[in-house]
Structure formats: C-alpha cells, structure tokens
Coordinates of C-alpha atoms and ligand atoms in Angstrom, one line a residue:
M1 CA 81.7 48.1 202.6
S2 CA 81.1 44.8 200.5
T3 CA 82.1 44.9 196.9
P4 CA 79.2 46.0 194.6
R5 CA 77.2 43.9 192.1
A6 CA 77.3 44.4 188.6
F7 CA 75.1 42.9 186.0
V8 CA 75.5 43.0 182.1
T9 CA 73.3 42.5 179.9
R10 CA 75.6 40.8 176.6
T11 CA 79.1 40.0 176.5
L12 CA 81.7 43.3 175.9
L13 CA 84.8 43.7 174.6
P14 CA 87.7 42.6 177.6
E15 CA 88.9 46.2 178.0
A16 CA 85.5 47.6 179.2
L17 CA 84.5 44.6 181.0
D18 CA 88.2 45.2 183.3
I19 CA 86.6 48.3 184.0
I20 CA 84.0 47.4 185.8
R21 CA 85.8 44.8 187.3
E22 CA 88.0 47.1 189.1
V23 CA 85.3 48.1 191.2
A24 CA 82.6 45.0 191.2
D25 CA 81.7 42.0 191.0
V26 CA 80.2 41.3 187.4
T27 CA 78.3 38.9 185.5
V28 CA 77.9 38.8 181.8
W29 CA 74.8 37.6 180.6
P30 CA 76.8 34.6 177.9
E31 CA 74.1 34.6 175.2
E32 CA 73.6 35.9 171.8
T33 CA 70.1 36.9 172.7
P34 CA 69.2 38.8 175.6
P35 CA 68.6 37.8 179.1
P36 CA 64.7 36.8 179.2
V37 CA 62.9 39.0 181.2
E38 CA 62.4 36.7 184.4
E39 CA 65.9 36.2 183.9
L40 CA 66.8 40.2 183.8
R41 CA 64.7 40.5 187.3
R42 CA 66.5 38.0 188.9
Q43 CA 69.7 39.3 188.1
A44 CA 68.9 43.2 188.7
G45 CA 67.3 41.8 192.5
S46 CA 70.7 40.9 193.0
S47 CA 72.4 43.8 191.8
D48 CA 73.8 47.0 192.6
G49 CA 74.4 48.2 188.9
I50 CA 73.3 46.9 185.6
L51 CA 74.7 47.7 182.3
T52 CA 71.9 46.7 179.2
T53 CA 71.5 47.2 175.8
I54 CA 68.7 49.0 173.6
M55 CA 67.0 45.0 173.7
D56 CA 66.4 45.2 177.6
R57 CA 63.1 46.3 178.6
V58 CA 64.0 48.5 182.1
D59 CA 60.7 49.8 183.2
A60 CA 58.9 50.1 186.9
D61 CA 58.4 46.1 187.1
L62 CA 62.0 45.7 186.6
L63 CA 62.5 47.9 188.7
D64 CA 60.0 47.0 191.3
A65 CA 62.5 43.7 191.4
A66 CA 65.8 45.3 192.1
P67 CA 65.4 47.3 195.3
N68 CA 69.1 47.6 195.6
L69 CA 70.0 49.2 192.1
R70 CA 71.3 52.3 192.0
A71 CA 73.0 52.2 188.7
I72 CA 71.6 51.9 185.4
S73 CA 74.1 52.2 182.2
Q74 CA 72.6 51.8 178.9
L75 CA 75.1 51.3 176.2
A76 CA 73.4 53.4 173.8
V77 CA 72.4 56.9 173.0
G78 CA 68.9 56.2 172.5
L79 CA 66.8 55.6 175.6
D80 CA 63.5 54.3 174.2
N81 CA 64.1 51.0 175.9
V82 CA 64.3 52.7 179.6
D83 CA 62.0 54.5 181.9
V84 CA 63.9 57.5 182.3
A85 CA 61.0 59.1 184.9
E86 CA 60.6 56.1 186.7
A87 CA 64.5 55.5 187.5
T88 CA 64.9 59.1 188.4
R89 CA 61.5 59.2 190.4
R90 CA 63.5 56.3 192.7
G91 CA 66.5 58.4 192.3
I92 CA 68.9 55.5 190.0
P93 CA 70.7 57.8 187.7
V94 CA 70.7 56.4 183.7
G95 CA 73.6 56.7 181.8
Y96 CA 74.0 56.4 178.4
T97 CA 76.4 57.6 175.3
P98 CA 76.0 60.3 173.9
G99 CA 79.0 62.0 171.2
V100 CA 81.1 58.6 170.9
L101 CA 78.8 56.9 168.2
A102 CA 77.8 60.1 166.4
K103 CA 80.2 60.3 163.4
S104 CA 80.3 56.6 163.3
T105 CA 76.4 56.8 162.6
A106 CA 76.5 59.8 160.4
D107 CA 79.0 58.0 158.4
L108 CA 76.6 55.4 158.3
A109 CA 74.0 57.6 157.0
M110 CA 75.9 58.8 154.0
A111 CA 77.1 55.2 153.4
L112 CA 72.9 54.6 152.9
L113 CA 72.6 57.9 151.1
L114 CA 75.2 57.2 148.7
G115 CA 74.7 53.6 148.1
A116 CA 70.6 54.2 147.3
A117 CA 71.3 57.3 145.3
R118 CA 73.8 55.6 143.3
R119 CA 72.1 52.3 143.7
T120 CA 75.2 49.9 144.4
S121 CA 72.7 47.0 146.5
E122 CA 70.9 47.0 144.0
S123 CA 73.0 46.5 141.1
E124 CA 75.5 44.1 143.1
R125 CA 72.6 42.2 143.1
W126 CA 72.4 42.3 139.3
L127 CA 75.6 41.1 138.9
R128 CA 75.9 38.7 141.1
G129 CA 72.8 37.0 139.8
G130 CA 74.4 37.0 135.9
G131 CA 72.4 40.3 135.2
W132 CA 75.5 41.7 133.4
Q133 CA 75.7 40.7 129.8
I134 CA 76.7 44.4 128.2
Q135 CA 79.7 45.8 129.3
F136 CA 77.8 49.2 129.4
H137 CA 74.8 50.8 127.9
P138 CA 74.1 54.7 128.5
T139 CA 70.9 54.1 129.8
H140 CA 70.9 51.2 132.1
W141 CA 71.7 52.1 135.6
L142 CA 70.9 55.5 136.1
G143 CA 70.7 56.5 139.7
Q144 CA 70.2 59.9 141.3
D145 CA 73.7 62.8 142.1
V146 CA 74.2 63.5 145.8
H147 CA 76.4 66.5 144.6
D148 CA 74.0 69.8 144.5
A149 CA 70.9 67.6 145.8
C150 CA 69.2 69.4 148.6
L151 CA 69.5 67.2 151.8
G152 CA 66.5 67.3 155.0
I153 CA 68.5 66.6 157.7
V154 CA 64.8 65.8 160.4
G155 CA 66.9 65.8 163.9
L156 CA 69.5 68.4 164.0
G157 CA 71.2 66.6 167.4
Q158 CA 74.9 65.4 167.3
I159 CA 74.3 62.5 164.9
G160 CA 72.3 65.3 162.3
R161 CA 74.7 67.9 163.1
E162 CA 78.1 65.1 161.5
I163 CA 76.0 64.3 158.9
A164 CA 75.5 67.6 157.9
K165 CA 79.5 68.3 157.9
R166 CA 79.7 65.3 156.1
A167 CA 77.0 66.8 153.1
R168 CA 78.6 70.3 153.1
G169 CA 81.7 67.9 151.3
F170 CA 79.4 66.9 148.7
D171 CA 78.2 70.4 148.2
M172 CA 74.6 69.2 148.7
D173 CA 72.1 72.3 149.9
I174 CA 71.3 71.3 153.3
V175 CA 67.6 72.1 155.3
Y176 CA 67.0 70.8 158.5
H177 CA 64.2 70.7 160.7
S178 CA 64.7 69.8 164.5
R179 CA 62.5 70.4 167.9
T180 CA 64.8 73.8 168.8
R181 CA 65.9 76.4 166.4
Y182 CA 69.9 76.5 166.7
T183 CA 70.0 79.6 164.4
D184 CA 74.1 80.0 165.9
M185 CA 74.8 76.3 164.5
E186 CA 73.0 77.3 160.8
A187 CA 76.1 79.4 159.3
E188 CA 78.4 76.9 161.5
Y189 CA 77.1 73.6 159.9
G190 CA 76.1 75.0 157.2
V191 CA 72.4 74.8 157.4
R192 CA 69.1 76.3 156.6
Y193 CA 65.9 75.5 158.9
A194 CA 62.7 74.7 157.4
E195 CA 59.1 73.7 159.1
F196 CA 58.5 69.9 158.7
P197 CA 56.1 70.0 155.9
D198 CA 58.3 72.9 153.9
L199 CA 61.2 70.1 154.6
L200 CA 59.4 67.2 153.0
G201 CA 59.0 69.2 149.7
Q202 CA 61.9 70.6 149.5
A203 CA 64.4 67.4 149.7
D204 CA 65.8 65.1 147.6
F205 CA 67.2 63.1 150.6
V206 CA 65.3 63.1 153.9
V207 CA 67.7 61.6 156.6
L208 CA 66.1 60.8 160.2
S209 CA 67.8 61.3 163.0
V210 CA 65.7 61.8 165.8
P211 CA 65.3 60.0 168.5
L212 CA 61.8 57.8 169.1
T213 CA 59.3 59.3 171.6
P214 CA 55.8 59.6 171.6
Q215 CA 56.0 62.9 169.4
T216 CA 58.3 61.0 166.5
H217 CA 56.4 57.8 166.6
H218 CA 55.6 57.7 163.0
L219 CA 56.7 60.6 162.5
I220 CA 57.2 59.5 158.9
S221 CA 53.8 57.6 157.7
G222 CA 51.3 58.2 154.5
P223 CA 50.9 62.5 154.7
Q224 CA 54.1 62.8 155.0
L225 CA 55.5 60.4 152.5
A226 CA 52.3 62.2 149.9
L227 CA 54.4 65.4 150.8
M228 CA 57.9 64.1 149.4
K229 CA 59.2 64.2 145.7
P230 CA 58.7 61.3 143.6
S231 CA 62.6 61.3 143.2
A232 CA 63.1 61.7 146.9
I233 CA 65.2 58.9 149.0
L234 CA 64.1 58.3 152.8
I235 CA 67.2 57.5 155.2
N236 CA 66.3 56.7 158.4
V237 CA 69.3 55.8 160.8
S238 CA 67.4 56.9 163.9
R239 CA 64.4 54.0 165.1
G240 CA 62.5 52.0 162.9
P241 CA 58.9 52.8 164.6
V242 CA 59.7 56.3 163.0
V243 CA 58.7 55.5 160.3
D244 CA 55.8 53.6 159.7
P245 CA 56.6 50.2 157.7
A246 CA 53.2 50.2 156.2
A247 CA 53.4 53.2 154.8
L248 CA 56.7 53.2 153.3
Y249 CA 56.1 50.1 151.7
E250 CA 53.2 51.2 149.9
A251 CA 54.9 54.5 149.0
L252 CA 57.8 52.1 147.6
R253 CA 55.7 50.3 145.7
D254 CA 53.8 52.6 144.1
G255 CA 56.5 55.1 142.9
Q256 CA 55.2 57.6 145.5
I257 CA 58.6 58.1 146.5
A258 CA 62.1 56.5 144.6
R259 CA 64.2 54.9 147.2
A260 CA 64.6 54.1 151.1
A261 CA 67.1 52.9 153.0
L262 CA 66.9 51.9 156.7
D263 CA 69.3 51.1 158.9
V264 CA 66.4 50.5 161.4
T265 CA 63.2 48.9 161.6
S266 CA 60.6 48.3 162.8
P267 CA 60.1 45.4 165.1
E268 CA 63.7 44.3 164.8
P269 CA 65.1 41.9 163.5
I270 CA 62.8 42.6 160.6
S271 CA 60.5 39.5 159.6
M272 CA 61.6 38.0 156.2
D273 CA 57.9 38.1 154.9
D274 CA 58.0 41.7 155.4
P275 CA 56.9 43.0 152.0
L276 CA 59.2 45.4 152.1
L277 CA 62.3 43.0 151.4
T278 CA 60.3 42.0 148.1
L279 CA 61.3 45.8 146.9
D280 CA 64.9 46.4 145.0
N281 CA 64.1 49.8 145.8
L282 CA 64.7 49.7 149.5
V283 CA 68.6 49.7 150.9
I284 CA 68.4 47.9 154.4
T285 CA 71.0 46.9 157.4
P286 CA 70.7 45.7 160.1
H287 CA 71.0 48.1 162.9
I288 CA 74.9 48.9 162.2
G289 CA 74.8 52.5 162.9
S290 CA 77.7 52.6 165.5
A291 CA 79.3 49.3 165.0
A292 CA 82.8 50.1 163.5
L293 CA 85.2 48.7 166.1
P294 CA 86.7 51.9 167.6
T295 CA 83.5 53.5 168.1
R296 CA 82.2 50.8 169.5
L297 CA 85.3 50.5 172.3
N298 CA 84.9 53.9 173.1
T299 CA 81.2 52.9 173.4
M300 CA 81.7 50.4 176.1
K301 CA 84.0 52.3 177.6
L302 CA 81.8 55.3 178.3
A303 CA 78.9 52.6 179.5
A304 CA 81.6 50.7 181.4
R305 CA 82.6 54.4 183.2
N306 CA 79.2 55.2 183.4
L307 CA 77.8 52.3 185.7
V308 CA 81.4 52.3 187.7
A309 CA 80.9 56.1 188.4
G310 CA 77.0 55.1 189.3
L311 CA 77.9 52.2 191.6
R312 CA 80.8 54.9 193.6
G313 CA 77.7 57.1 194.0
E314 CA 79.4 59.8 192.0
P315 CA 78.5 62.0 188.9
M316 CA 78.1 59.5 185.5
E317 CA 80.3 61.4 182.5
A318 CA 76.6 61.0 180.5
C319 CA 73.5 61.2 182.4
A320 CA 69.8 61.4 181.0
N321 CA 68.9 62.8 184.4
S322 CA 71.5 64.1 186.5
E323 CA 68.8 65.1 189.0
A324 CA 68.8 61.4 190.3
T325 CA 72.3 61.2 191.2
P326 CA 72.6 61.7 195.3
Ligands
LIG401 P1 70.7 64.1 170.1 O1 71.9 64.9 170.1 O2 69.7 63.8 171.4 O3 69.8 64.3 168.8 C1 68.0 64.2 168.6 C2 68.0 65.6 168.0 O4 66.5 65.3 168.0 C3 67.8 67.1 169.0 O5 68.1 67.5 168.0 C4 66.4 67.0 169.0 O6 66.3 68.1 169.5 C5 65.5 66.5 167.7 N1 64.5 66.4 168.1 C6 63.9 65.2 169.3 N2 62.8 65.7 169.1 C7 62.1 66.3 168.1 C8 61.2 66.2 167.6 N3 59.5 65.8 167.7 N4 61.1 66.6 166.3 C9 61.9 67.2 165.5 N5 63.5 66.9 166.3 C10 63.1 66.4 167.8 O7 70.8 62.3 169.6 P2 71.9 61.9 168.8 O8 72.9 61.6 169.1 O9 71.6 62.5 167.4 O10 70.7 60.6 168.4 C11 69.7 60.8 167.3 C12 69.0 59.7 167.7 O11 69.6 58.5 166.8 C13 69.2 58.5 168.9 O12 67.8 58.6 170.0 C14 68.9 56.8 168.9 O13 67.6 56.7 168.5 C15 69.2 57.0 167.2 N6 70.6 56.2 166.9 C16 70.6 55.0 166.1 C17 71.7 54.5 165.6 C18 71.7 53.6 165.2 O14 72.8 52.2 165.2 N7 71.2 53.5 163.4 C19 73.4 55.0 166.4 C20 73.2 56.1 167.3 C21 71.6 56.3 167.7 P3 66.7 69.2 171.1 O15 67.7 69.8 170.4 O16 66.1 69.6 171.2 O17 67.0 68.0 171.8

C-alpha cells in the first residue's frame, strides 16, 4: 500500500509532526493564517487525512472535494467548525482533544475571574498611564472578594469540573447548571445543582464552560443578563457566540452587571472598533485558554496520534464519532 498523505493546516511543534511523519507524507500549511477555503479543498482533495484547527471549516462541501479522506483530526475539544454528522455519514472518524487541555483552560478561567474581581488589568492600565499619584487611598480600586463568593458554573464537563476544584481552594460556594445532572459528582466536586435562572440570580461569578451548539448559541443574552446581580461578573472560556456581544455591551455599559472577562469573542478576532473594547469593566484575552506550552504540546501529540490511528484504520484515542471507525 502506498504511503498515505496527510495535510496539516497549521505549523505544529516538531514532536507532534514527527508522529505523523512516521506513517504519512505530510504537507504543512506554512502561513500564520489558515489555508483559504479553496486551498483547503485542494489539499484535502489529495489527502487521506487532515489535521485541522478551529479556524478550518470542515463541512459537506469540503468532504465532497475529498473522496479519499479517511481521518479528520481536530486540534481542539470544541468541534463547532466540523460537521461531525456529515463525516459520520461518510464513515470518516473525527478525532478531537478532550481532557488534555481542561486543567490549563480552568487555570485561565480562574486567572480571568481573579483579574476581573480585583481589577488587575484596569489598575495596571491606570498605573502605566501615570494615574498612580497617591501611594494609598482607602477608597481607591475597590474590587470584589473571591473567597466566600458564590460561583455559578454553566457546563459541568471536563473544564467545568477543573474550575470547581480550583474554586474550592478559594472557599467559594459553588452551584452548577449543566445539560445532565451528575448527582455522583456533586459531593466529589463540592457543587450543588441549580436551574439556569436560579444560578444566574444567585451567583457572584458566572463562568461559561459549555460547547457551542445550536442550544448554547446566545445562551447569555439580554434576558439572562437581567437575571444576574448588579455586582456579578461573567466569565466566558467556552466559545464567543455563547454570549450575545451586543447585549453584553449594554449590560456592562449600563451597570446591569459589574464586569465581564472573555477569553473568546464573537467574531474572533474581535474588531478593534467593537464597542466592548471601549469598556474598562471588561477583561479580555485572545483565546488563550489552553495556550500553555506543555498542554499545547500534549494536545498536538494527541491530535497527531488520532490522525495516525485514523490513517491506519484503528480506533482513535479520542473520537467524536466512534461509530464511524471501520
Ligand atoms: P465537555 O467535557 O464536553 O463539557 C461540556 C459540558 O457542557 C458538559 O457537561 C455538557 O453536558 C454541558 N452542556 C452541553 N450543552 C449544554 C447546554 N445546552 N446547557 C448546559 N450544559 C450543556 O467539554 P470541555 O472539555 O469542558 O470543553 C467545553 C468547551 O470549552 C469546548 O466545547 C470548547 O468550545 C471550549 N474550550 C475553550 C478553550 C479556550 O481556549 N478558551 C479551550 C478548550 C475548550 P453533558 O455532560 O450532558 O454532555
């Protein structure tokens, strides 16, 4: 049998590429930006496997152009850019990277939570702008306490559970809402279940760790923001479109909620003209949830191993549609 051909849509660390090179002829898209749609179609059309990122749209059109494709490996846990059902219909396994990045993403969620609560970005901007003229003032830069506050976790999956573990260390009172109620995990993670509106009304901090699906698109919009406390802080480490950005802007501008911290935006990258960027009560990072070196390397290696397994016709370590495996 001839050596399979793999297309990798972004430069990976060499340790991960070496795993694929052991079994396949690999073409790596060399640019910083993703391959244009036509280029992705052309490359997929002559490939047996592709390794994609969240910026590559894998839909029926692409799969139509790739008759030999027998493995898709996504370098992410979120699969909102991949039409998994369409891949399944064609018998193509779709690999993804759950678990390996949950702890790093939870770490970032806590960084955002703490940063927003204690106004670290805002006060640093003020200091660098020459605002720090008086050594100490009893009423300046008052933020919110994290300890003993109520944290509402929306989506008690791998990332949500890691956030709960960390929040316990901060003596937080933790409620969660998730698609499935996990009574067994409630004691283990020190969390209690709440209906979504109740969670929004109770929580001092609301953190979103759900996948982007038709059900979670704009899960947080005007009516949900209206249920939150005026002192509440919203943290989004899931996907940008889970929050309605126009409604969030209005809620932050009008003091309907106190602050927000976003690692993900809609669209990405956020436009420099976006009104959200005019707000001081917003902390924002450029989708860096899992961007810690050891974690990213492990994620790349898992994606590489998934691709290799798919090319060999073996079960992938983490497959979103194991029913598609031959
Ligand atoms: P996961 O283990 O699948 O957890 C997702 C949780 O959300 C599950 O418990 C799921 O319920 C729940 N859920 C799904 N739909 C829901 C709904 N409509 N309402 C309430 N809960 C719902 O995934 P994960 O590894 O924690 O990752 C979650 C998401 O985070 C990913 O899909 C990705 O989009 C995002 N992410 C972002 C970054 C970043 O860099 N910021 C990094 C990694 C991941 P069930 O238990 O019933 O399935």
